[in-house]
Amino acid sequence: MKCHLFVFFLFLAAVTSDLDSDRRALLLLRNSVRGRPLLWNTSASSPCSWHGVHCDSGRVTALRLPGAGLFGSLPLGGIGNLTQLQTLSLRFNSLSGPIPSDFSNLVLLRYLYLQGNAFSGEIPPFLFTLPSVIRINLGENKFSGRIPDNVNNATWLVTLYLEKNQLTGSIPEITITLQQFNVSSNQLNGSVPDSLSGFHQSAFDGNTLCGKPLNPCEGDAESPNSPPVSPPSGPSGKKDSDKLSAGAIAGIVIGSVAGLLLLLLIIFCLGRKKKGEENGQPRNVEAPVAAATSAAVHKESSAANVPPAKASGSGGGVVSKDLTFFVKSFGEFDLDGLLKASAEVLGKGTVGSSYKASFEHGLVVAVKRLRDVVVPEKDFRERMQVLGSMSHPNLVTLIAYYFSPDEKLLVSEYMSRGSLSALLHVNDLDGIGCTGNKGNGRAPLNWETRASIALGAARAISYLHSRDSTTSHGNIKSSNILLSNSYEAKVSDYGLAPIISSTSAPNRIDGYRAPEVTDARKISQKADVYSFGVLILELLTGKSPTHQQLTEEGVDLPRWVQSITDQQSPSQVFDPELAGHQSEGNENMIRLLKIGISCTAQYPDSRPSMAEVTRLIEEVSHSSGSPNPVSG
Ligand SMILES: *[C@@H]1O[C@H](CO)[C@@H](O)[C@H](O)[C@H]1NC(C)=O
Ligand SMILES: *[C@@H]1O[C@H](CO)[C@@H](O)[C@H](O)[C@H]1NC(C)=O
Ligand SMILES: *[C@@H]1O[C@H](CO)[C@@H](O)[C@H](O)[C@H]1NC(C)=O
Ligand SMILES: *[C@@H]1O[C@H](CO)[C@@H](O)[C@H](O)[C@H]1NC(C)=O
Ligand SMILES: *[C@@H]1O[C@H](CO)[C@@H](O)[C@H](O)[C@H]1NC(C)=O
């Protein structure tokens, strides 16, 4: 007891001194910028009540002084010392000088709004290595020099506004998926990178840029409506047809032999394991993708008599009998190259099997071979255009697709950490048995990580739902939540339900399916919310909704959770791995549990909307106050 109190006082002391430091930093800022004085009551010992200052857990987390008439330059040791800062808004003042170099200390900064000032100097590259940064607005300033070429380091960035500055040089290749981008009215030259060609031309006006969406660049103006990306060179393309046809023949031969071997291997593996096959664990079966995807594709594509596909009107992709690309920023490859890349089986899901394809030059992508596609080619291509146009940091990026009567492939970014399902319930693949569902030798998933996965997935699904009122994910489950290297949630397999035969969805996913759903091809947004609720319960309990023990008892996960929480304390349902958080995190865990329970309400109308769910989870993450980049 004494010991606890002591620790508590230590903690208190630490908090006070950090807040003191925040206070000193704010006072330095106040004394350095001139203009209308900041009417802060400096006799108050805590800065948290000062105008524009917001605190969380005893530290300054937001500073908002928009249009406050400030001028002068920002001092070193001021804002840069507010090390818990998440939001900085100084827009529409008259501040000048460079962005202080100690802004690099602001590792929790998510929102940076400096537009409408007179800041000058180069845009510091460290802005893009701040690990949490989501929005950067530096528009209407006097920044000069080049746009840093490390923009891609900011993996969470969705907004980059740089309009009305004096930036020169070319726009760097940007591979992260931005939702908002504007560089108009600068002095940029060169061509617009393909990855940005989807933005409105007003985002680029007032420079000497060329390429889609602006006028074609000199030298590659072949046809008025051909996009600046060179269409994937098909096996029948002129350029290297000789080499390819030889390669294709070899591919067919190798493909058939290796394909047979691989097929045997897959059958063997599938036969050996009883469940958990969708967990995205590499099986280390190395073979060319051609083998994995059967020689049919190969014959098909080298026969060169596939009817030319029609452009589907919605734009965005290059339609051909080869791969149709949504984004080219991941690297150049064609179907032939893809089929020759070495492949590993990742797993067999409800919509088809997945492979990891590694190219010799280092690019790695995930290839999904869609089974039981029930719609005609035109509808398939239209669907793909819709899916390809979706872009969100928590959605797995679709790179390309391939359609032929015999084979439908979907190429997307590869997620190195596999699926949430694999991570939560590793696994009986090696015959360890099917009761224990904790993997050997994997790092436990802590509360912060789980909360940030829930938030990331919620944001992605909310984004899908915001597209229009009928768009749903259709197949939310932990094996479709993939994880990036830094454990960010990336939702996959979205929007495929309507084109896949409903009979191909086995009972296995019923653990996630809302009670009112009768046709797996018609999943409403509220049914998505139900599935997402089950996912939250799974994250918190560590129990798989499809776990044999549950399903054999005829109980689903929501009812199991309900039955325990009705009789005992809610903390009884939590995954024992979360036990370490009983003190601080517990309250937030219970809040998240309640969100999960409300999502799994029996009647669709009683369930919250995904936007509401996202907002609630954001609040939970906020008050968790964890150092995790995605929460807080
Ligand atoms: C900011 O932090 C630095 C390094 O910790 C310290 O030397 C400096 O005094 C701080 N500035 C203020 C105004 O407290
Ligand atoms: C400033 O803060 C002190 C200490 O908290 C308080 O006594 C005083 O009333 C405050 N002054 C104003 C103008 O709010
Ligand atoms: C930024 O990205 C580059 C290229 O991907 C990488 O080599 C570098 O380590 C990254 N830097 C940081 C600080 O993340
Ligand atoms: C862009 O302009 C700079 C001078 O400002 C020039 O050196 C460079 O060659 C130009 N680049 C292109 C692609 O036009
Ligand atoms: C880009 O900024 C300019 C200038 O503020 C504005 O007129 C234009 O509409 C913006 N375009 C986009 C796509 O944001």
XYZ file of C-alpha atoms and ligand atoms in Angstrom:
702
model
C 0.000 0.000 0.000
C 2.725 2.395 1.025
C 4.644 1.387 -1.996
C 1.716 2.200 -4.235
C 1.264 5.609 -2.700
C 4.912 6.330 -3.154
C 4.716 5.405 -6.811
C 1.631 7.530 -7.113
C 3.405 10.559 -5.687
C 6.355 10.016 -7.950
C 3.944 9.922 -10.857
C 2.260 13.100 -9.657
C 5.600 14.842 -9.337
C 6.529 13.816 -12.855
C 3.240 15.132 -14.213
C 3.592 18.463 -12.445
C 7.121 19.050 -13.641
C 6.146 18.188 -17.212
C 3.238 20.587 -17.007
C 5.600 23.211 -15.587
C 7.818 22.710 -18.572
C 4.802 23.098 -20.886
C 3.961 26.298 -19.038
C 7.473 27.686 -19.431
C 7.411 26.844 -23.122
C 4.114 28.660 -23.622
C 5.389 31.711 -21.734
C 8.477 31.783 -23.932
C 6.228 31.678 -26.983
C 4.112 34.490 -25.564
C 7.147 36.663 -24.962
C 8.619 35.965 -28.394
C 5.705 36.664 -30.692
C 4.571 40.219 -30.936
C 1.237 41.599 -31.943
C -1.979 41.362 -30.055
C -0.953 40.089 -26.593
C -2.030 36.653 -25.546
C -4.293 37.375 -22.620
C -3.109 34.524 -20.516
C -3.445 34.715 -16.743
C 0.187 34.110 -15.882
C -0.461 34.025 -12.165
C -2.339 30.754 -12.666
C 0.074 27.901 -12.081
C -1.503 25.633 -14.676
C -1.640 26.766 -18.312
C -4.531 24.423 -19.020
C -7.180 27.115 -18.655
C -5.401 29.592 -20.907
C -7.151 30.600 -24.078
C -6.285 28.231 -26.920
C -4.524 25.726 -24.666
C -5.995 22.283 -24.202
C -4.678 19.664 -21.788
C -5.184 15.938 -21.460
C -3.895 13.899 -18.522
C -2.069 16.935 -17.200
C -0.129 17.843 -20.325
C -0.704 20.334 -23.103
C -1.984 18.349 -26.080
C -3.421 21.089 -28.271
C -2.583 24.699 -28.974
C -5.064 26.565 -31.131
C -4.520 30.249 -31.793
C -6.079 30.846 -35.203
C -6.409 34.430 -36.369
C -4.959 35.768 -33.120
C -3.013 38.588 -34.769
C 0.351 37.081 -33.871
C 3.489 38.181 -35.686
C 7.180 37.621 -35.346
C 8.919 34.280 -35.545
C 8.554 31.193 -33.429
C 11.324 30.695 -30.853
C 13.360 27.572 -30.242
C 12.407 25.918 -26.949
C 8.825 27.132 -27.270
C 6.302 24.990 -29.094
C 9.031 22.425 -29.690
C 9.099 21.767 -25.928
C 5.385 20.845 -25.822
C 6.292 17.228 -26.281
C 2.761 15.877 -25.850
C 1.305 18.211 -28.464
C -1.097 16.562 -30.898
C -2.727 19.581 -32.514
C -1.103 22.863 -33.462
C -3.181 25.491 -35.178
C -1.643 28.907 -35.811
C -3.466 29.507 -39.077
C -4.151 33.011 -40.323
C -1.706 34.978 -38.256
C 1.274 36.936 -39.555
C 3.993 34.677 -38.252
C 7.229 34.625 -40.221
C 10.621 32.963 -40.234
C 11.281 29.238 -40.486
C 9.541 26.352 -38.771
C 11.750 25.871 -35.688
C 13.982 22.828 -35.908
C 12.830 21.553 -32.517
C 9.398 20.810 -33.978
C 11.070 17.477 -34.632
C 10.449 16.737 -30.922
C 6.704 16.779 -31.483
C 6.445 13.059 -32.035
C 2.759 12.935 -31.141
C 1.773 15.762 -33.471
C -1.113 14.790 -35.712
C -2.524 18.051 -37.015
C -0.355 20.953 -38.148
C -2.199 23.999 -39.419
C 0.138 26.860 -40.301
C -1.686 28.162 -43.382
C -2.126 31.857 -43.949
C 1.065 33.156 -42.372
C 4.372 34.388 -43.759
C 6.534 31.431 -42.785
C 9.583 31.102 -45.014
C 12.589 28.883 -45.610
C 12.462 25.300 -46.789
C 9.832 22.858 -45.676
C 11.758 20.799 -43.128
C 11.862 17.109 -44.102
C 11.445 16.094 -40.465
C 7.772 17.069 -40.672
C 7.250 13.878 -42.634
C 9.064 11.674 -40.185
C 6.872 12.764 -37.279
C 5.339 9.361 -36.708
C 1.748 10.419 -36.057
C 1.218 13.239 -38.495
C -2.137 13.107 -40.298
C -2.746 16.583 -41.713
C -0.226 19.215 -42.772
C -1.431 22.553 -44.062
C 1.325 25.003 -44.992
C -0.678 26.836 -47.674
C -0.449 30.588 -48.206
C 3.012 31.107 -46.787
C 6.401 31.948 -48.276
C 8.005 28.535 -48.180
C 10.629 28.065 -50.882
C 12.920 25.309 -52.091
C 11.799 21.856 -53.058
C 9.039 19.701 -51.630
C 10.963 17.247 -49.440
C 11.297 13.887 -51.122
C 10.526 11.971 -47.955
C 6.807 12.740 -47.920
C 6.240 8.996 -48.043
C 7.709 8.635 -44.562
C 4.468 10.098 -43.224
C 2.488 6.909 -43.517
C -0.560 8.354 -41.787
C -0.673 11.544 -43.785
C -3.960 12.167 -45.588
C -3.822 15.923 -46.112
C -0.963 17.890 -47.639
C -1.741 21.472 -48.565
C 1.160 23.510 -49.935
C -0.657 25.934 -52.233
C 0.354 29.587 -52.612
C 4.005 29.303 -51.644
C 7.217 29.713 -53.638
C 8.148 26.085 -53.990
C 10.341 25.072 -56.911
C 11.519 21.857 -58.532
C 9.303 18.893 -59.254
C 6.703 17.062 -57.196
C 8.303 13.982 -55.661
C 6.831 10.541 -56.219
C 4.198 10.202 -53.520
C 3.147 6.661 -52.772
C 1.139 7.179 -49.609
C -2.563 7.597 -50.276
C -3.442 11.211 -49.721
C -7.048 12.298 -49.610
C -6.366 15.997 -49.882
C -3.530 17.553 -51.826
C -2.920 21.011 -53.241
C 0.260 22.579 -54.633
C -1.388 25.240 -56.780
C 0.276 28.645 -57.202
C 3.897 27.697 -56.667
C 6.786 27.542 -59.139
C 6.869 23.804 -59.598
C 7.816 22.212 -62.907
C 8.077 18.695 -64.320
C 5.280 16.142 -64.470
C 2.536 15.263 -62.037
C 3.289 11.844 -60.533
C 0.797 9.152 -61.566
C -0.236 8.615 -57.983
C -1.574 12.178 -57.831
C -3.238 12.206 -61.235
C -6.623 11.581 -59.636
C -6.731 14.996 -57.984
C -8.597 17.881 -59.596
C -6.489 20.052 -61.854
C -7.064 23.039 -59.582
C -4.740 21.310 -57.129
C -1.878 21.873 -59.614
C -2.814 25.144 -61.356
C -0.440 28.062 -61.315
C 2.755 26.067 -61.871
C 4.509 24.853 -65.000
C 3.495 21.255 -64.499
C 2.273 18.788 -67.090
C 0.660 15.364 -67.210
C -2.703 14.131 -66.029
C -4.913 15.862 -64.889
C -3.189 18.727 -66.758
C -2.050 18.737 -70.381
C 0.109 15.816 -71.439
C 3.820 16.385 -71.117
C 5.785 16.945 -74.299
C 7.056 13.680 -75.619
C 4.392 11.378 -74.284
C 1.300 12.882 -75.902
C 0.350 9.784 -77.864
C -3.404 9.938 -77.877
C -5.643 12.508 -76.279
C -7.286 10.129 -73.860
C -4.408 7.868 -73.013
C -3.426 8.488 -69.427
C 0.189 9.350 -68.702
C 0.835 5.898 -67.286
C 2.098 3.602 -69.983
C -0.373 0.789 -70.385
C 1.005 -2.449 -69.002
C 2.934 -4.142 -71.750
C 0.966 -7.251 -72.399
C 2.467 -10.476 -73.578
C 1.182 -9.613 -77.038
C 2.700 -6.143 -76.910
C 5.115 -5.330 -79.722
C 8.035 -4.334 -77.601
C 9.198 -7.628 -76.227
C 6.900 -10.172 -77.756
C 9.693 -12.536 -78.798
C 11.178 -12.788 -75.379
C 7.789 -13.111 -73.766
C 6.404 -15.809 -75.959
C 9.460 -17.924 -75.231
C 9.012 -17.147 -71.587
C 5.341 -17.936 -71.794
C 5.956 -21.367 -73.255
C 8.463 -22.123 -70.554
C 5.961 -20.803 -68.060
C 3.264 -23.132 -69.233
C 5.553 -26.128 -68.990
C 6.970 -25.149 -65.610
C 3.546 -23.984 -64.565
C 1.839 -27.271 -65.226
C 4.471 -29.320 -63.425
C 4.935 -26.987 -60.512
C 1.201 -26.342 -60.430
C 0.521 -30.003 -59.928
C 3.110 -30.209 -57.172
C 1.749 -27.109 -55.537
C -1.804 -28.324 -55.790
C -0.766 -31.502 -54.002
C 0.992 -29.450 -51.361
C -2.050 -27.228 -50.851
C -4.361 -30.206 -50.580
C -1.948 -31.739 -48.129
C -1.781 -28.580 -46.008
C -5.507 -27.995 -46.080
C -6.179 -31.558 -45.139
C -3.848 -31.324 -42.207
C -5.380 -28.348 -40.498
C -8.885 -28.129 -39.284
C -9.372 -24.446 -39.044
C -7.725 -21.047 -38.960
C -6.809 -21.295 -42.581
C -7.468 -17.656 -43.208
C -4.934 -16.357 -40.845
C -2.554 -15.154 -43.496
C 0.426 -17.080 -42.192
C 2.984 -17.709 -44.870
C 3.292 -21.371 -45.553
C 6.702 -21.008 -47.155
C 5.720 -22.820 -50.262
C 7.902 -21.281 -52.922
C 6.819 -21.516 -56.503
C 6.164 -19.178 -59.363
C 2.774 -17.492 -59.118
C 2.076 -19.043 -62.495
C 2.045 -22.380 -60.773
C -0.197 -21.158 -58.041
C -2.644 -19.563 -60.396
C -2.676 -22.392 -62.919
C -1.420 -22.358 -66.429
C -4.837 -21.270 -67.654
C -3.998 -17.611 -67.255
C -0.844 -18.125 -69.126
C -2.389 -19.784 -72.126
C -5.117 -17.232 -72.066
C -2.826 -14.274 -72.123
C -0.348 -15.589 -74.610
C -3.033 -16.684 -77.030
C -3.627 -12.979 -77.689
C -7.160 -13.547 -78.851
C -8.979 -12.321 -75.807
C -11.563 -9.769 -76.927
C -10.332 -6.301 -76.085
C -11.937 -5.113 -72.916
C -14.077 -2.028 -72.986
C -13.236 0.888 -70.801
C -15.815 0.963 -68.091
C -16.428 4.677 -68.142
C -15.758 5.404 -64.526
C -12.138 6.112 -65.361
C -9.118 5.628 -63.176
C -7.774 2.371 -64.539
C -6.188 1.220 -67.728
C -8.352 -1.556 -69.092
C -6.574 -4.173 -71.100
C -6.357 -7.891 -71.450
C -3.337 -7.717 -69.247
C -3.483 -6.461 -65.696
C -5.595 -3.366 -65.187
C -3.827 -0.992 -62.854
C -5.336 1.307 -60.267
C -2.051 2.671 -59.007
C 1.326 2.477 -60.637
C 3.296 3.801 -57.738
C 4.106 0.353 -56.383
C 6.243 -0.451 -59.396
C 5.994 -1.671 -62.924
C 5.031 -5.221 -63.741
C 2.793 -7.074 -66.106
C 0.831 -10.282 -65.941
C 3.674 -12.289 -67.307
C 6.061 -10.881 -64.735
C 3.531 -11.485 -61.990
C 3.072 -15.099 -62.997
C 6.812 -15.636 -62.944
C 7.334 -14.036 -59.562
C 7.992 -16.466 -56.766
C 4.909 -17.178 -54.723
C 4.031 -18.274 -51.248
C 0.592 -19.435 -50.295
C -0.809 -17.093 -47.672
C -4.138 -18.702 -47.056
C -7.473 -19.710 -48.383
C -10.264 -17.294 -47.605
C -13.945 -17.121 -48.367
C -13.425 -15.262 -51.623
C -10.391 -17.206 -52.804
C -6.809 -18.148 -52.087
C -4.089 -15.592 -51.480
C -0.461 -15.636 -52.467
C 2.501 -13.521 -51.700
C 4.330 -12.719 -54.930
C 7.933 -11.529 -54.745
C 9.582 -10.032 -57.789
C 13.266 -10.274 -58.413
C 13.661 -6.521 -58.160
C 12.311 -6.600 -54.630
C 8.672 -5.640 -55.041
C 6.285 -7.789 -53.005
C 2.538 -7.856 -53.592
C -0.400 -9.959 -52.473
C -2.403 -11.761 -55.143
C -5.874 -13.029 -54.501
C -7.381 -15.547 -56.851
C -11.108 -14.902 -56.726
C -13.313 -17.953 -56.725
C -16.952 -18.168 -57.707
C -17.280 -14.778 -59.334
C -20.914 -14.754 -60.418
C -21.223 -11.517 -62.348
C -20.497 -10.879 -66.035
C -17.261 -9.236 -67.114
C -18.781 -5.787 -67.477
C -20.166 -5.789 -63.941
C -16.940 -7.217 -62.593
C -14.895 -4.469 -64.188
C -17.285 -1.811 -62.981
C -17.092 -3.171 -59.469
C -13.303 -3.172 -59.649
C -13.277 0.471 -60.765
C -15.371 1.378 -57.752
C -13.126 -0.542 -55.370
C -9.975 0.801 -57.028
C -11.138 4.359 -56.497
C -11.317 3.884 -52.756
C -8.410 5.210 -50.841
C -7.934 5.389 -47.108
C -4.884 4.868 -44.896
C -6.629 1.967 -43.190
C -7.714 0.194 -46.359
C -5.418 -2.229 -48.125
C -4.536 -0.524 -51.409
C -5.645 -2.335 -54.543
C -2.920 -2.211 -57.151
C -4.372 -4.040 -60.139
C -6.725 -6.743 -61.267
C -6.949 -9.281 -64.031
C -10.056 -10.675 -65.625
C -10.458 -13.590 -67.969
C -13.311 -16.061 -68.165
C -11.203 -18.612 -66.307
C -9.261 -16.528 -63.879
C -9.840 -13.425 -61.815
C -6.920 -12.003 -59.904
C -6.767 -9.115 -57.505
C -3.338 -7.620 -56.761
C -2.963 -5.531 -53.636
C -0.311 -4.267 -51.292
C 1.301 -6.952 -49.169
C 0.946 -6.692 -45.400
C 3.933 -8.149 -43.663
C 2.319 -8.904 -40.319
C -0.497 -10.999 -41.681
C -3.953 -10.841 -40.252
C -5.359 -9.941 -36.886
C -6.873 -13.398 -36.734
C -3.453 -14.972 -37.071
C -2.050 -12.720 -34.415
C -4.844 -13.291 -31.943
C -5.307 -16.984 -32.440
C -2.050 -18.471 -33.646
C -2.700 -21.501 -34.241
C -2.759 -25.162 -34.737
C -1.143 -25.387 -38.135
C 1.652 -27.550 -36.940
C -0.557 -30.050 -35.252
C -0.094 -28.588 -31.781
C -3.801 -29.081 -31.321
C -6.825 -26.932 -31.760
C -7.715 -25.984 -28.216
C -4.916 -23.637 -27.296
C -5.244 -20.589 -29.458
C -2.233 -18.626 -28.370
C 0.742 -18.815 -30.603
C 4.121 -19.786 -29.403
C 6.716 -17.125 -29.550
C 4.601 -14.259 -30.731
C 4.562 -10.901 -29.032
C 1.405 -10.417 -26.993
C -0.940 -7.763 -28.327
C -1.213 -5.060 -25.717
C -4.209 -2.879 -25.029
C -2.838 0.146 -26.900
C -2.255 -1.898 -30.013
C -5.682 -3.493 -29.828
C -7.371 -0.128 -29.305
C -5.520 1.365 -32.242
C -6.424 -1.615 -34.441
C -10.087 -1.152 -33.505
C -9.859 2.534 -34.329
C -8.063 2.026 -37.634
C -10.550 -0.594 -38.774
C -13.480 1.568 -37.656
C -12.141 4.506 -39.657
C -11.754 2.412 -42.793
C -15.241 0.940 -42.566
C -16.687 4.330 -41.745
C -14.972 5.650 -44.870
C -16.532 2.865 -46.961
C -19.944 3.658 -45.524
C -19.513 7.339 -46.235
C -19.100 6.657 -49.975
C -22.829 6.155 -50.345
C -25.580 4.667 -48.274
C -25.460 1.281 -49.990
C -21.722 0.682 -49.874
C -20.732 -1.854 -47.264
C -17.697 -3.976 -46.567
C -19.702 -7.171 -46.595
C -17.209 -9.486 -44.948
C -15.794 -8.008 -41.756
C -13.823 -10.491 -39.695
C -10.443 -10.644 -38.071
C -8.833 -12.478 -40.970
C -9.705 -9.502 -43.180
C -8.001 -7.039 -40.858
C -4.379 -7.051 -41.933
C -1.551 -5.369 -40.105
C 1.276 -3.261 -41.407
C 4.771 -3.414 -40.039
C 3.879 -0.975 -37.292
C 0.639 -2.833 -36.506
C -1.645 -0.369 -38.207
C -4.931 -1.940 -39.193
C -5.510 -2.283 -42.922
C -8.902 -3.585 -43.909
C -8.964 -5.955 -46.875
C -11.521 -7.818 -49.031
C -13.892 -4.887 -48.976
C -16.843 -4.657 -51.300
C -16.374 -8.072 -52.896
C -19.501 -9.707 -51.475
C -21.849 -8.583 -54.281
C -19.797 -10.254 -57.015
C -19.079 -13.534 -55.235
C -21.523 -16.418 -55.230
C -23.128 -16.571 -51.819
C -22.845 -20.338 -51.657
C -19.089 -19.970 -51.575
C -19.257 -18.326 -48.174
C -19.059 -21.241 -45.800
C -20.763 -21.368 -42.426
C -17.481 -20.560 -40.844
C -18.047 -16.829 -41.088
C -21.418 -17.070 -39.415
C -19.832 -16.078 -36.145
C -19.681 -12.552 -37.556
C -22.896 -12.443 -39.473
C -25.781 -10.315 -38.267
C -28.921 -12.306 -37.414
C -31.033 -10.609 -40.074
C -28.689 -11.485 -42.954
C -30.082 -14.137 -45.280
C -28.052 -13.476 -48.406
C -24.300 -13.071 -48.031
C -24.261 -10.957 -51.174
C -26.507 -8.361 -49.604
C -24.886 -7.062 -46.464
C -26.277 -3.754 -45.225
C -24.218 -1.155 -43.419
C -25.960 -2.086 -40.176
C -24.985 -5.705 -40.760
C -21.408 -4.476 -41.164
C -21.749 -2.733 -37.802
C -22.808 -6.029 -36.240
C -19.796 -7.856 -37.682
C -17.553 -5.041 -36.526
C -19.022 -5.370 -33.024
C -18.137 -9.058 -33.016
C -14.632 -8.071 -34.104
C -14.319 -5.720 -31.111
C -15.470 -8.454 -28.748
C -12.914 -10.748 -30.332
C -10.154 -8.162 -29.847
C -11.031 -7.785 -26.177
C -11.753 -11.384 -25.256
C -9.115 -12.990 -27.456
C -11.747 -15.558 -28.353
C -12.459 -16.441 -31.930
C -16.139 -16.042 -32.829
C -15.815 -19.197 -34.885
C -14.136 -21.121 -32.108
C -15.354 -24.662 -31.986
C -16.075 -24.549 -28.305
C -18.395 -21.614 -28.775
C -20.139 -22.861 -31.867
C -20.602 -26.352 -30.505
C -22.407 -24.945 -27.514
C -24.617 -23.045 -29.926
C -23.533 -19.778 -28.367
C -22.125 -16.925 -30.361
C -19.529 -14.518 -29.051
C -21.945 -11.626 -28.358
C -24.215 -13.902 -26.324
C -21.283 -15.378 -24.469
C -20.031 -11.917 -23.526
C -23.547 -10.916 -22.551
C -24.010 -13.955 -20.340
C -20.769 -13.326 -18.458
C -21.267 -9.586 -18.056
C -24.830 -10.130 -16.829
C -23.625 -12.275 -13.954
C -20.103 -11.132 -13.179
C -17.874 -8.130 -13.525
C -17.180 -7.176 -17.142
C -13.475 -7.635 -16.601
C -14.067 -11.401 -16.476
C -14.396 -11.506 -20.247
C -11.095 -9.852 -21.109
C -8.264 -11.734 -22.683
C -5.870 -12.763 -19.891
C -3.117 -11.146 -21.939
C -4.685 -7.793 -21.118
C -4.540 -8.492 -17.397
C -1.513 -6.260 -16.979
C -3.767 -3.308 -17.703
C -6.248 -3.970 -14.953
C -5.581 -0.616 -13.343
C -5.189 2.126 -15.956
C -6.655 0.604 -19.054
C -9.541 -1.234 -17.502
C -12.025 1.591 -17.630
C -11.321 2.194 -21.287
C -11.470 -1.519 -22.001
C -14.936 -1.588 -20.491
C -15.928 1.403 -22.602
C -14.755 -0.366 -25.734
C -16.545 -3.527 -24.637
C -19.776 -1.558 -24.338
C -19.291 -0.174 -27.828
C -18.852 -3.733 -29.091
C -21.983 -4.872 -27.290
C -24.050 -1.985 -28.674
C -22.891 -2.830 -32.219
C -24.111 -6.398 -31.827
C -27.661 -5.394 -30.900
C -30.198 -7.865 -32.227
C -32.151 -5.331 -34.277
C -30.364 -3.331 -36.973
C -32.081 -0.106 -35.967
C -30.715 -0.348 -32.425
C -27.121 -0.433 -33.687
C -25.125 2.777 -33.919
C -23.833 3.979 -37.283
C -20.221 3.320 -38.165
C -19.478 7.058 -37.960
C -20.837 7.090 -34.431
C -18.840 3.988 -33.508
C -15.681 5.592 -34.857
C -16.269 8.721 -32.835
C -16.788 6.674 -29.655
C -13.630 4.659 -30.214
C -11.715 7.867 -30.871
C -12.815 9.086 -27.450
C -11.664 5.869 -25.834
C -8.290 6.094 -27.555
C -7.997 9.732 -26.586
C -8.490 9.118 -22.939
C -6.175 6.132 -23.042
C -3.510 8.766 -23.477
C -1.121 6.131 -24.659
C 2.088 6.946 -26.443
C 0.882 4.850 -29.340
C 0.930 6.924 -32.506
C -2.589 6.046 -33.537
C -4.387 6.535 -30.323
C -4.626 9.567 -28.185
C 13.034 23.465 -23.625
O 13.717 22.240 -23.477
C 15.122 22.397 -23.429
C 15.746 21.021 -23.416
O 15.058 20.182 -22.553
C 15.510 23.223 -22.197
O 16.906 23.386 -22.150
C 14.823 24.581 -22.296
O 15.065 25.329 -21.130
C 13.317 24.398 -22.462
N 12.707 25.682 -22.692
C 11.852 26.238 -21.834
C 11.290 27.561 -22.206
O 11.548 25.679 -20.791
C -5.562 34.548 -12.325
O -5.265 33.367 -11.603
C -5.187 33.571 -10.192
C -4.705 32.277 -9.572
O -5.407 31.182 -10.070
C -6.569 34.016 -9.696
O -6.519 34.235 -8.317
C -6.986 35.275 -10.418
O -8.304 35.625 -10.067
C -6.923 35.056 -11.921
N -7.169 36.339 -12.598
C -8.103 36.463 -13.529
C -8.213 37.814 -14.135
O -8.812 35.536 -13.923
C 12.016 7.445 -44.504
O 11.813 6.622 -45.637
C 13.026 6.093 -46.170
C 12.701 5.383 -47.456
O 11.592 4.553 -47.304
C 13.664 5.173 -45.139
O 14.874 4.662 -45.634
C 13.939 5.984 -43.887
O 14.435 5.136 -42.886
C 12.665 6.662 -43.391
N 13.022 7.522 -42.296
C 12.340 7.551 -41.162
C 12.854 8.462 -40.112
O 11.334 6.875 -40.983
C 12.647 22.981 -63.406
O 13.182 24.279 -63.215
C 14.559 24.296 -62.832
C 14.969 25.734 -62.603
O 14.067 26.356 -61.748
C 15.387 23.659 -63.928
O 16.742 23.594 -63.520
C 14.894 22.262 -64.191
O 15.575 21.696 -65.282
C 13.388 22.286 -64.500
N 12.956 20.909 -64.637
C 12.090 20.523 -65.554
C 11.722 19.093 -65.521
O 11.650 21.286 -66.376
C -6.266 24.378 -54.452
O -6.040 25.663 -53.936
C -6.525 26.724 -54.760
C -6.082 28.027 -54.144
O -6.521 28.135 -52.815
C -8.036 26.614 -54.891
O -8.533 27.606 -55.724
C -8.347 25.249 -55.480
O -9.749 25.074 -55.541
C -7.745 24.148 -54.654
N -7.957 22.884 -55.305
C -8.125 21.751 -54.631
C -8.382 20.522 -55.422
O -8.075 21.692 -53.410
